CSV table of C-alpha atoms in Angstrom, one decimal:
chain,number,residue,atom,x,y,z
A,26,MET,CA,110.0,6.9,52.5
A,27,ALA,CA,107.0,5.8,50.3
A,28,LEU,CA,105.8,9.4,50.2
A,29,PHE,CA,109.3,10.4,49.1
A,30,ASP,CA,109.2,7.8,46.2
A,31,ARG,CA,105.6,8.8,45.2
A,32,ARG,CA,106.7,12.4,44.9
A,33,LEU,CA,109.7,11.7,42.8
A,34,ALA,CA,107.7,9.3,40.4
A,35,SER,CA,105.0,12.2,40.0
A,36,ILE,CA,107.8,14.6,38.9
A,37,GLU,CA,109.5,12.2,36.7
A,38,ALA,CA,106.3,11.6,35.0
A,39,ALA,CA,105.9,15.4,34.6
A,40,ILE,CA,109.4,15.7,33.0
A,41,GLU,CA,108.6,13.0,30.6
A,42,ASN,CA,105.2,14.4,29.7
A,43,ALA,CA,106.3,18.2,29.6
A,44,ARG,CA,104.8,20.0,26.7
A,45,SER,CA,107.4,22.7,26.8
A,46,TYR,CA,110.6,23.5,28.0
A,47,ALA,CA,109.5,25.9,30.9
A,48,GLU,CA,107.5,22.7,32.0
A,49,TYR,CA,110.4,20.6,31.8
A,50,HIS,CA,112.7,22.8,33.4
A,51,GLU,CA,110.3,23.5,36.4
A,52,ALA,CA,109.9,19.8,36.7
A,53,CYS,CA,113.5,19.2,36.8
A,54,LEU,CA,114.3,21.9,39.5
A,55,ALA,CA,111.5,20.1,41.7
A,56,HIS,CA,113.2,16.8,41.3
A,57,ASP,CA,116.7,18.2,42.2
A,58,ALA,CA,115.2,19.9,45.2
A,59,ILE,CA,113.4,16.5,46.5
A,60,SER,CA,116.2,14.0,45.1
A,61,GLY,CA,119.1,15.5,47.3
A,62,ALA,CA,120.8,16.8,44.1
A,63,ASP,CA,120.4,20.5,45.3
A,64,GLU,CA,122.5,19.6,48.5
A,65,TRP,CA,125.2,17.9,46.3
A,66,LYS,CA,125.4,21.0,44.2
A,67,ALA,CA,125.9,23.2,47.4
A,68,LYS,CA,128.8,21.1,48.6
A,69,ASP,CA,132.1,22.3,46.9
A,70,PRO,CA,134.3,19.1,47.7
A,71,CYS,CA,134.1,16.4,45.0
A,72,ARG,CA,136.6,14.2,43.5
A,73,GLU,CA,135.3,14.6,40.1
A,74,TYR,CA,137.1,18.2,39.7
A,75,ASP,CA,139.8,20.3,41.4
A,76,TYR,CA,137.4,22.3,43.5
A,77,ARG,CA,140.3,24.1,45.4
A,78,LEU,CA,141.6,25.5,42.3
A,79,ILE,CA,138.2,26.6,41.2
A,80,ARG,CA,137.5,28.1,44.6
A,81,LYS,CA,140.9,30.0,44.8
A,82,ARG,CA,140.2,31.4,41.3
A,83,VAL,CA,136.9,32.7,42.1
A,84,GLN,CA,138.2,34.2,45.4
A,85,ARG,CA,141.1,36.0,43.3
A,86,MET,CA,138.6,37.3,40.9
A,87,GLN,CA,136.2,38.8,43.4
A,88,LEU,CA,139.1,40.4,45.2
A,89,ALA,CA,140.7,42.2,42.2
A,90,ARG,CA,137.0,43.2,41.3
A,91,SER,CA,136.3,44.5,44.8
A,92,LYS,CA,139.3,46.9,44.3
A,93,GLY,CA,138.5,47.9,40.7
A,94,ASP,CA,141.8,46.4,39.5
A,95,ASN,CA,140.9,45.4,35.9
A,96,ILE,CA,144.5,44.9,35.1
A,97,ALA,CA,144.7,42.2,37.8
A,98,LEU,CA,141.6,40.6,36.4
A,99,MET,CA,143.2,40.5,32.9
A,100,SER,CA,146.3,38.7,34.4
A,101,ILE,CA,144.1,36.2,36.3
A,102,ILE,CA,142.1,35.5,33.2
A,103,HIS,CA,145.4,35.1,31.1
A,104,GLU,CA,147.1,32.7,33.8
A,105,GLY,CA,144.9,29.6,32.7
A,106,LEU,CA,141.3,30.4,31.4
A,107,HIS,CA,140.0,27.3,29.3
A,108,GLY,CA,137.0,25.3,29.0
A,109,ASN,CA,138.0,22.4,31.3
A,110,LEU,CA,139.9,24.3,33.9
A,111,GLY,CA,140.2,22.0,37.1
A,112,ASN,CA,138.0,19.3,34.9
A,113,ILE,CA,134.8,21.4,35.2
A,114,ALA,CA,133.6,20.0,32.0
A,115,ASN,CA,133.8,16.5,33.4
A,116,PRO,CA,130.6,14.7,32.3
A,117,ALA,CA,130.4,13.0,35.6
A,118,LEU,CA,129.5,16.6,36.9
A,119,TYR,CA,126.3,16.8,35.0
A,120,GLY,CA,124.8,13.3,35.6
A,121,ARG,CA,124.1,13.7,39.4
A,122,CYS,CA,121.2,16.2,38.8
A,123,LYS,CA,118.4,17.0,36.4
A,124,ILE,CA,119.5,20.6,35.9
A,125,GLY,CA,122.8,22.5,36.7
A,126,THR,CA,125.8,21.3,38.4
A,127,LYS,CA,128.2,22.3,41.4
A,128,ASN,CA,127.4,25.7,42.6
A,129,LEU,CA,131.0,26.6,42.9
A,130,ILE,CA,131.4,25.9,38.9
A,131,GLU,CA,128.3,28.3,38.3
A,132,THR,CA,129.9,30.9,40.3
A,133,PHE,CA,133.2,30.6,38.7
A,134,LEU,CA,131.8,31.1,35.2
A,135,HIS,CA,129.4,33.9,36.5
A,136,GLU,CA,132.7,35.7,37.9
A,137,VAL,CA,134.6,35.1,34.6
A,138,VAL,CA,131.7,36.9,32.6
A,139,ILE,CA,131.5,39.7,35.1
A,140,ALA,CA,135.3,40.1,34.9
A,141,LEU,CA,135.1,40.2,31.1
A,142,ASP,CA,132.3,42.7,31.4
A,143,SER,CA,134.5,45.1,33.7
A,144,ILE,CA,137.7,44.8,31.6
A,145,PHE,CA,135.4,45.8,28.4
A,146,ASP,CA,134.0,48.7,30.3
A,147,ALA,CA,137.2,50.0,31.5
A,148,ASN,CA,138.1,53.4,30.1
A,149,ASP,CA,141.0,54.1,27.7
A,150,ASP,CA,142.8,55.8,30.7
A,151,GLU,CA,143.1,52.4,32.6
A,152,ILE,CA,143.3,50.1,29.7
A,153,ASP,CA,144.6,51.4,26.3
A,154,PHE,CA,142.3,50.4,23.5
A,155,TYR,CA,144.6,48.3,21.5
A,156,TYR,CA,145.8,46.5,24.7
A,157,LYS,CA,142.2,45.6,25.4
A,158,LEU,CA,141.7,44.5,21.8
A,159,SER,CA,144.6,42.3,21.8
A,160,PHE,CA,143.6,40.9,25.1
A,161,PHE,CA,140.1,39.9,23.7
A,162,GLU,CA,141.6,38.5,20.5
A,163,GLU,CA,144.3,36.4,22.4
A,164,THR,CA,141.8,35.3,25.0
A,165,ALA,CA,139.1,34.3,22.5
A,166,HIS,CA,141.5,32.5,20.3
A,167,ALA,CA,143.0,30.6,23.2
A,168,PHE,CA,139.6,29.7,24.8
A,169,GLY,CA,138.1,28.3,21.6
A,170,ARG,CA,134.5,28.2,20.7
A,171,SER,CA,131.7,25.7,20.1
A,172,CYS,CA,130.2,24.3,17.0
A,173,LEU,CA,127.0,22.5,15.9
A,174,MET,CA,127.3,19.7,13.6
A,175,LEU,CA,124.2,18.1,12.0
A,176,SER,CA,124.8,14.7,10.5
A,177,GLY,CA,123.3,12.8,7.6
A,178,GLY,CA,120.0,11.0,8.0
A,179,ALA,CA,118.0,11.4,4.9
A,180,GLY,CA,114.2,11.6,5.9
A,181,LEU,CA,115.3,11.6,9.6
A,182,GLY,CA,117.2,15.0,9.0
A,183,PHE,CA,114.1,16.9,9.9
A,184,PHE,CA,114.9,16.1,13.5
A,185,HIS,CA,117.7,18.6,13.2
A,186,ALA,CA,115.0,21.3,12.5
A,187,GLY,CA,113.6,20.4,16.0
A,188,VAL,CA,117.3,20.7,17.7
A,189,VAL,CA,118.1,24.1,15.9
A,190,LYS,CA,114.4,25.5,16.6
A,191,SER,CA,115.1,24.7,20.4
A,192,LEU,CA,118.6,26.4,20.4
A,193,ASN,CA,117.4,29.3,18.3
A,194,GLU,CA,114.6,30.1,20.6
A,195,ARG,CA,117.0,30.5,23.5
A,196,ASP,CA,119.9,32.2,21.4
A,197,LEU,CA,122.1,29.3,22.1
A,198,LEU,CA,122.9,28.7,18.2
A,199,PRO,CA,126.6,28.5,17.9
A,200,THR,CA,128.1,30.8,15.1
A,201,VAL,CA,129.9,27.7,13.6
A,202,ILE,CA,127.8,25.2,12.1
A,203,SER,CA,128.4,22.3,9.7
A,204,GLY,CA,125.9,19.9,7.8
A,205,ALA,CA,126.2,16.8,5.9
A,206,SER,CA,123.7,15.2,3.7
A,207,ALA,CA,120.2,16.1,5.1
A,208,GLY,CA,121.9,18.1,7.8
A,209,SER,CA,123.4,20.4,5.1
A,210,ILE,CA,119.9,21.5,4.3
A,211,ILE,CA,119.2,22.7,7.8
A,212,ALA,CA,122.7,24.2,8.1
A,213,GLY,CA,122.0,26.1,5.0
A,214,MET,CA,118.7,27.4,6.4
A,215,ILE,CA,120.5,28.5,9.5
A,216,GLY,CA,123.2,30.3,7.4
A,217,THR,CA,120.9,32.2,5.3
A,218,ARG,CA,118.1,33.4,7.7
A,219,SER,CA,118.1,35.8,10.6
A,220,HIS,CA,116.7,34.8,14.0
A,221,ASP,CA,113.0,35.6,13.3
A,222,GLU,CA,113.3,34.2,9.7
A,223,LEU,CA,114.5,31.1,11.0
A,224,LEU,CA,111.7,30.5,13.5
A,225,GLU,CA,109.2,30.6,10.6
A,226,ALA,CA,111.4,28.3,8.3
A,227,LEU,CA,111.7,25.5,11.1
A,228,SER,CA,108.0,25.0,11.2
A,229,ALA,CA,106.6,21.8,10.1
A,230,GLU,CA,104.2,23.5,7.8
A,231,TYR,CA,107.0,25.3,6.0
A,232,ILE,CA,109.2,22.2,5.6
A,233,HIS,CA,106.5,20.0,4.5
A,234,GLU,CA,105.6,22.7,1.7
A,235,HIS,CA,109.3,22.5,0.4
A,236,PHE,CA,110.0,18.6,0.9
A,237,GLN,CA,106.6,16.8,0.6
A,238,GLN,CA,107.7,15.1,-2.5
A,239,TRP,CA,111.5,15.1,-2.3
A,240,ARG,CA,111.6,11.4,-3.4
A,241,HIS,CA,110.5,10.6,-6.8
A,242,TRP,CA,111.3,7.3,-8.5
A,243,ALA,CA,113.3,7.5,-11.7
A,244,GLY,CA,113.5,3.9,-12.4
A,245,PHE,CA,116.2,1.3,-13.3
A,246,GLY,CA,118.6,2.1,-16.2
A,247,GLN,CA,118.7,5.8,-15.2
A,248,LYS,CA,121.7,7.7,-13.9
A,249,SER,CA,120.1,7.2,-10.4
A,250,LEU,CA,117.2,5.5,-9.0
A,251,LEU,CA,115.5,8.6,-7.7
A,252,ASP,CA,114.6,11.9,-9.9
A,253,SER,CA,116.4,14.8,-8.2
A,254,ARG,CA,114.2,17.5,-9.8
A,255,ALA,CA,111.8,17.9,-6.8
A,256,LEU,CA,114.8,18.2,-4.4
A,257,GLU,CA,116.6,20.6,-6.6
A,258,ASN,CA,113.6,22.7,-6.9
A,259,ALA,CA,113.1,22.9,-3.1
A,260,LEU,CA,116.8,24.0,-2.6
A,261,ILE,CA,116.4,26.7,-5.1
A,262,THR,CA,113.4,28.1,-3.5
A,263,LEU,CA,115.3,28.0,-0.1
A,264,PHE,CA,118.7,29.5,-1.2
A,265,ASP,CA,118.4,30.7,-4.7
A,266,VAL,CA,121.8,31.6,-5.7
A,267,MET,CA,123.2,32.8,-2.5
A,268,THR,CA,126.9,32.3,-1.9
A,269,PHE,CA,128.7,31.2,1.5
A,270,GLU,CA,130.1,34.7,1.5
A,271,GLU,CA,126.9,36.3,0.9
A,272,ALA,CA,125.2,34.3,3.7
A,273,LEU,CA,128.0,35.1,6.2
A,274,LYS,CA,127.4,38.7,5.7
A,275,LYS,CA,123.8,38.4,6.2
A,276,THR,CA,123.6,36.3,9.3
A,277,GLY,CA,127.2,36.4,10.5
A,278,ARG,CA,127.1,32.5,10.9
A,279,HIS,CA,130.0,30.5,9.6
A,280,ILE,CA,128.1,27.3,7.8
A,281,THR,CA,130.0,24.6,6.4
A,282,VAL,CA,128.5,22.0,3.9
A,283,SER,CA,130.6,18.8,3.4
A,284,VAL,CA,130.7,17.0,0.3
A,285,SER,CA,132.5,13.7,-1.0
A,286,PRO,CA,134.3,13.0,-4.3
A,287,SER,CA,132.6,10.8,-6.6
A,288,ASP,CA,136.0,9.4,-7.9
A,289,LEU,CA,139.1,8.0,-6.4
A,290,HIS,CA,142.2,9.9,-5.4
A,291,GLN,CA,140.2,12.9,-4.0
A,292,HIS,CA,139.4,14.0,-0.5
A,293,SER,CA,136.1,15.2,1.0
A,294,ARG,CA,135.8,19.1,0.9
A,295,LEU,CA,134.3,21.5,3.3
A,296,LEU,CA,132.5,24.2,1.4
A,297,ASN,CA,132.1,27.5,3.5
A,298,ALA,CA,133.1,31.3,3.3
A,299,LYS,CA,136.7,30.5,4.1
A,300,THR,CA,137.4,27.8,1.8
A,301,SER,CA,134.9,28.6,-1.0
A,302,PRO,CA,133.3,31.9,-0.7
A,303,ASN,CA,131.9,32.3,-4.1
A,304,ALA,CA,130.4,28.7,-4.3
A,305,ILE,CA,126.6,28.7,-4.3
A,306,ILE,CA,124.9,27.0,-1.2
A,307,THR,CA,122.0,25.4,-3.3
A,308,GLN,CA,124.5,23.2,-5.4
A,309,ALA,CA,126.7,22.3,-2.4
A,310,VAL,CA,123.6,21.3,-0.4
A,311,ARG,CA,122.3,19.3,-3.6
A,312,ALA,CA,125.8,17.6,-3.7
A,313,SER,CA,126.0,16.7,0.0
A,314,CYS,CA,122.5,15.1,-0.4
A,315,ALA,CA,123.5,12.9,-3.4
A,316,VAL,CA,123.4,9.6,-1.7
A,317,PRO,CA,125.2,7.1,-4.2
A,318,VAL,CA,122.9,5.1,-6.4
A,319,LEU,CA,119.8,7.2,-5.3
A,320,PHE,CA,120.9,10.5,-6.6
A,321,SER,CA,123.5,11.3,-9.3
A,322,PRO,CA,126.7,13.2,-8.4
A,323,VAL,CA,126.6,16.9,-8.7
A,324,GLN,CA,128.8,19.6,-10.6
A,325,LEU,CA,129.3,22.5,-8.1
A,326,ARG,CA,128.8,26.1,-9.2
A,327,ALA,CA,130.1,29.4,-8.2
A,328,LYS,CA,129.1,33.1,-8.6
A,329,THR,CA,131.5,35.4,-10.2
A,330,ASN,CA,131.9,39.3,-9.2
A,331,LYS,CA,129.7,40.1,-12.1
A,332,GLY,CA,127.1,37.8,-11.0
A,333,ASP,CA,127.7,35.2,-13.5
A,334,ILE,CA,127.0,31.4,-12.6
A,335,VAL,CA,130.0,29.2,-13.5
A,336,PRO,CA,131.4,25.9,-12.9
A,337,TYR,CA,133.3,25.4,-9.7
A,338,ILE,CA,136.1,22.9,-9.6
A,339,PRO,CA,135.5,21.9,-13.2
A,340,ASN,CA,135.4,18.3,-14.3
A,341,ARG,CA,134.7,16.9,-10.8
A,342,ARG,CA,131.4,16.0,-9.4
A,343,PHE,CA,130.7,15.5,-5.8
A,344,ALA,CA,128.3,13.4,-3.8
A,345,ASP,CA,126.8,12.6,-0.1
A,346,GLY,CA,129.0,14.5,2.5
A,347,SER,CA,128.3,12.1,5.2
A,348,LEU,CA,130.1,9.2,3.3
A,349,MET,CA,133.5,10.9,4.3
A,350,ALA,CA,132.9,14.0,6.6
A,351,ASP,CA,129.7,13.3,8.6
A,352,LEU,CA,131.1,15.4,11.4
A,353,PRO,CA,134.3,17.3,10.3
A,354,PHE,CA,135.4,18.3,13.7
A,355,GLU,CA,139.1,18.3,13.2
A,356,ARG,CA,138.9,20.4,10.1
A,357,LEU,CA,136.5,22.9,11.7
A,358,SER,CA,138.9,23.1,14.5
A,359,ARG,CA,141.8,24.3,12.2
A,360,LEU,CA,139.4,26.7,10.4
A,361,TYR,CA,137.7,28.3,13.2
A,362,GLY,CA,139.5,27.5,16.4
A,363,VAL,CA,136.6,25.1,17.5
A,364,ASN,CA,137.4,22.9,20.5
A,365,HIS,CA,134.0,22.0,21.7
A,366,SER,CA,131.2,20.2,19.8
A,367,ILE,CA,127.5,19.9,19.8
A,368,VAL,CA,126.2,17.1,17.6
A,369,SER,CA,122.6,16.3,16.3
A,370,GLN,CA,123.2,12.8,15.0
A,371,THR,CA,120.6,11.0,12.8
A,372,ASN,CA,122.8,9.0,10.9
A,373,PRO,CA,121.1,5.5,10.6
A,374,LEU,CA,124.2,3.8,10.3
A,375,ALA,CA,125.4,5.4,13.7
A,376,VAL,CA,122.5,6.0,16.0
A,377,PRO,CA,121.7,2.4,17.0
A,378,PHE,CA,125.2,2.1,18.5
A,379,LEU,CA,125.5,5.6,20.2
A,380,SER,CA,124.5,6.9,23.6
A,381,SER,CA,123.7,10.7,24.2
A,382,ASN,CA,125.8,10.5,27.6
A,383,ARG,CA,129.4,10.7,26.6
A,384,THR,CA,131.1,9.6,30.0
A,385,HIS,CA,134.5,8.0,30.9
A,386,ALA,CA,134.7,4.4,31.2
A,387,THR,CA,134.7,3.6,34.9
A,388,SER,CA,134.6,0.0,35.2
A,389,LEU,CA,136.7,-3.0,33.9
A,390,TYR,CA,133.8,-4.1,31.9
A,391,ASP,CA,133.3,-0.7,30.3
A,392,LEU,CA,137.1,-0.3,29.6
A,393,ALA,CA,137.2,-3.8,28.0
A,394,TRP,CA,134.0,-3.1,25.9
A,395,ARG,CA,135.6,0.0,24.5
A,396,HIS,CA,138.9,-1.7,23.7
A,397,VAL,CA,137.1,-4.4,21.9
A,398,GLY,CA,135.2,-1.8,19.9
A,399,GLN,CA,138.4,0.0,18.9
A,400,LEU,CA,140.0,-3.3,17.8
A,401,ALA,CA,137.0,-4.2,15.8
A,402,LYS,CA,137.1,-0.8,14.0
A,403,ASP,CA,141.0,-0.9,13.5
A,404,ASN,CA,140.7,-4.5,12.1
A,405,SER,CA,137.9,-3.6,9.8
A,406,ILE,CA,139.9,-0.6,8.4
A,407,PHE,CA,142.9,-2.8,7.9
A,408,ALA,CA,140.9,-5.4,5.9
A,409,PHE,CA,139.4,-2.6,3.7
A,410,ASP,CA,142.9,-1.4,3.0
A,411,VAL,CA,144.0,-4.8,2.1
A,412,MET,CA,141.0,-5.2,-0.4
A,413,GLU,CA,141.5,-1.6,-2.0
A,414,ARG,CA,145.2,-2.5,-2.6
A,415,PHE,CA,144.6,-5.7,-4.4
A,416,ILE,CA,141.3,-5.2,-6.2
A,417,SER,CA,141.8,-3.3,-9.6
A,418,HIS,CA,138.2,-2.8,-10.8
A,419,LYS,CA,137.6,1.1,-10.5
A,420,GLY,CA,134.1,0.8,-9.2
A,421,ALA,CA,134.8,-1.9,-6.7
A,422,LYS,CA,137.7,0.1,-5.3
A,423,LEU,CA,135.7,3.3,-5.1
A,424,ALA,CA,132.9,1.3,-3.3
A,425,ILE,CA,135.3,-0.2,-0.9
A,426,HIS,CA,137.1,3.2,-0.2
A,427,LYS,CA,133.6,4.8,0.7
A,428,VAL,CA,132.8,2.0,3.0
A,429,ARG,CA,136.1,2.5,4.7
A,430,SER,CA,135.4,6.0,5.2
A,431,ILE,CA,132.1,5.3,6.8
A,432,ILE,CA,133.8,2.9,9.4
A,433,ASP,CA,136.8,5.3,10.0
A,434,GLN,CA,134.7,8.4,11.1
A,435,GLN,CA,134.0,9.6,14.6
A,436,TYR,CA,130.2,10.0,15.0
A,437,VAL,CA,130.0,11.5,18.5
A,438,GLY,CA,130.9,14.9,20.0
A,439,ASN,CA,131.2,16.5,23.5
A,440,ILE,CA,127.4,16.9,23.7
A,441,ASN,CA,125.3,14.5,21.6
A,442,ILE,CA,121.5,15.0,20.8
A,443,LEU,CA,119.9,11.8,19.3
A,444,PRO,CA,116.5,10.7,18.3
A,445,GLU,CA,114.8,7.8,20.0
A,446,LYS,CA,115.7,4.5,18.6
A,447,GLN,CA,112.3,3.3,17.1
A,448,LEU,CA,111.5,1.0,14.3
A,449,ARG,CA,109.4,3.6,12.7
A,450,ASN,CA,112.5,5.8,12.1
A,451,VAL,CA,113.8,3.1,9.7
A,452,ALA,CA,110.7,3.7,7.5
A,453,GLN,CA,111.1,7.4,7.4
A,454,VAL,CA,114.7,7.4,5.9
A,455,LEU,CA,113.6,7.2,2.4
A,456,ALA,CA,109.9,7.9,2.7
A,457,ASN,CA,108.1,11.2,1.5
A,458,PRO,CA,107.2,12.9,4.8
A,459,SER,CA,103.8,13.8,5.6
A,460,LEU,CA,103.1,16.6,7.8
A,461,ASN,CA,102.4,14.7,10.7
A,462,SER,CA,105.8,12.8,10.6
A,463,ILE,CA,107.5,16.0,10.0
A,464,ARG,CA,105.9,17.5,13.1
A,465,GLN,CA,106.7,14.3,15.2
A,466,LEU,CA,110.6,14.6,14.2
A,467,ILE,CA,110.7,18.3,15.0
A,468,GLU,CA,109.1,17.7,18.3
A,469,SER,CA,111.3,14.8,19.1
A,470,GLY,CA,114.3,16.9,18.3
A,471,GLU,CA,113.1,19.6,20.6
A,472,ARG,CA,112.5,17.1,23.5
A,473,ALA,CA,115.9,15.5,22.9
A,474,THR,CA,117.5,18.8,23.2
A,475,TRP,CA,116.1,20.0,26.4
A,476,PRO,CA,118.2,18.0,28.8
A,477,GLN,CA,121.2,19.6,27.0
A,478,LEU,CA,120.3,23.3,26.9
A,479,ASP,CA,121.5,24.0,30.5
A,480,VAL,CA,124.8,22.4,29.6
A,481,ILE,CA,125.1,24.0,26.4
A,482,ALA,CA,124.5,27.4,27.8
A,483,ARG,CA,127.1,26.8,30.6
A,484,ASN,CA,129.7,25.6,28.0
A,485,THR,CA,129.2,28.7,25.7
A,486,LYS,CA,128.7,31.3,28.2
A,487,ILE,CA,132.3,32.4,28.3
A,488,SER,CA,133.1,31.9,24.6
A,489,GLU,CA,130.1,33.8,23.5
A,490,THR,CA,130.9,36.6,25.8
A,491,LEU,CA,134.5,36.9,24.6
A,492,ARG,CA,133.4,36.9,20.9
A,493,TYR,CA,130.8,39.5,21.5
A,494,TYR,CA,132.9,41.9,23.1
A,495,LEU,CA,135.7,41.1,20.5
A,496,LYS,CA,133.1,42.1,17.8
A,497,LEU,CA,132.2,45.4,19.4
A,498,LEU,CA,136.0,46.2,19.7
A,499,LYS,CA,136.5,45.3,16.0
A,500,ARG,CA,133.7,47.7,15.1
A,501,ARG,CA,135.2,50.5,17.2
A,502,GLU,CA,138.8,49.8,15.5
A,503,ALA,CA,137.0,50.2,12.2
A,504,GLU,CA,135.5,53.3,13.2
A,505,LEU,CA,139.0,54.9,14.5
A,506,LEU,CA,140.4,53.7,11.0
A,507,GLY,CA,137.8,55.3,9.2
A,508,HIS,CA,136.4,52.1,7.5
């Protein structure tokens, strides 16, 4: 037993000190082999999911595939394919091992992808082209897709660069990305750069070159405490006058920048290629980074068909997107059919109270604590509603409204990637970054992402396969129509 313990301790040290994802992955596999996790993976029965349903579905797909019956495969997939079939997305299934989950679940996902390959490859004599196109459209819409949401966090936002770098290197970046405040800068970089360009842009040297002096003191008595010119110049260098529509055409990624109104009676806005195709990304990001008091609100701008730059939503100014829409999951769901979220969370108001492991309450204590937390949130919102109703001063009413919005938001997703909770992080929120501090934040983001990469790959495998084949079929349809 002592040898057993020493071996595990040694492997855990290797996991902790891994210098690359390859080292981390290898150490995790070794840990699962020694800890008994591999034996757990190999056993189908488990009360955390409906293994009988999954096993039967696997057998039916294998039988149809052995007969070359693609119509039957389409029928089986149509019956009930969704991301949590039989509760296979239960977080409890991913906490019993370092890498992977039940082998049966892995087999199921593999069989679905093989079935989709077979259906796509079927010739037109077996499956009519437009019937096939309709199948992939309907199935992709019903199954949904994942999104990546990057929170606010001021100077801590460079943590997002490490998260995105790790996902980009393994081709796991979702095509739907949102960013608020500091997160909008990284979202803008994702949306305006190709895979290889992004590898360069997410380096510590590149980021330091552009943002080493983002904080310039303007002084009291000015419109804001900080001079925004250095930040504006950096954003112009990064995005020029590219619009959301132009970015989508270049990269195929749907980026969203959230902004909050600087006055009452207005709601937060999501700026993207669907809602505001001609809006200029530079001004949208600058507005989303306009933390009240620190930076002045921003007038958005758009580009006309002739290339002229004009005001967008005249007579309105916008500020920090994280105040009212740090993680706009519900609206992304309506716009893009998103039903699964990956969150990189650096908001200093939220991180101290969050955990990266989103599991269901299993004990009476957990249930009670969750209930108390919800009561405190509801009571706080009620108190701010009362204050807002009875206070007439416009500035005070606006401040109360913003604070209420901060409390009322949801700050977690299905998969949560968080920085380590360290006191030095507080000092970095409003500091001009050094090359070393940016490098540390990027490395921290990468390391925090490593434990989630396997889960992300598994959760996005089917949706990405569906949308890849749908894109190819749409391209073929355009050729058939002569477009």
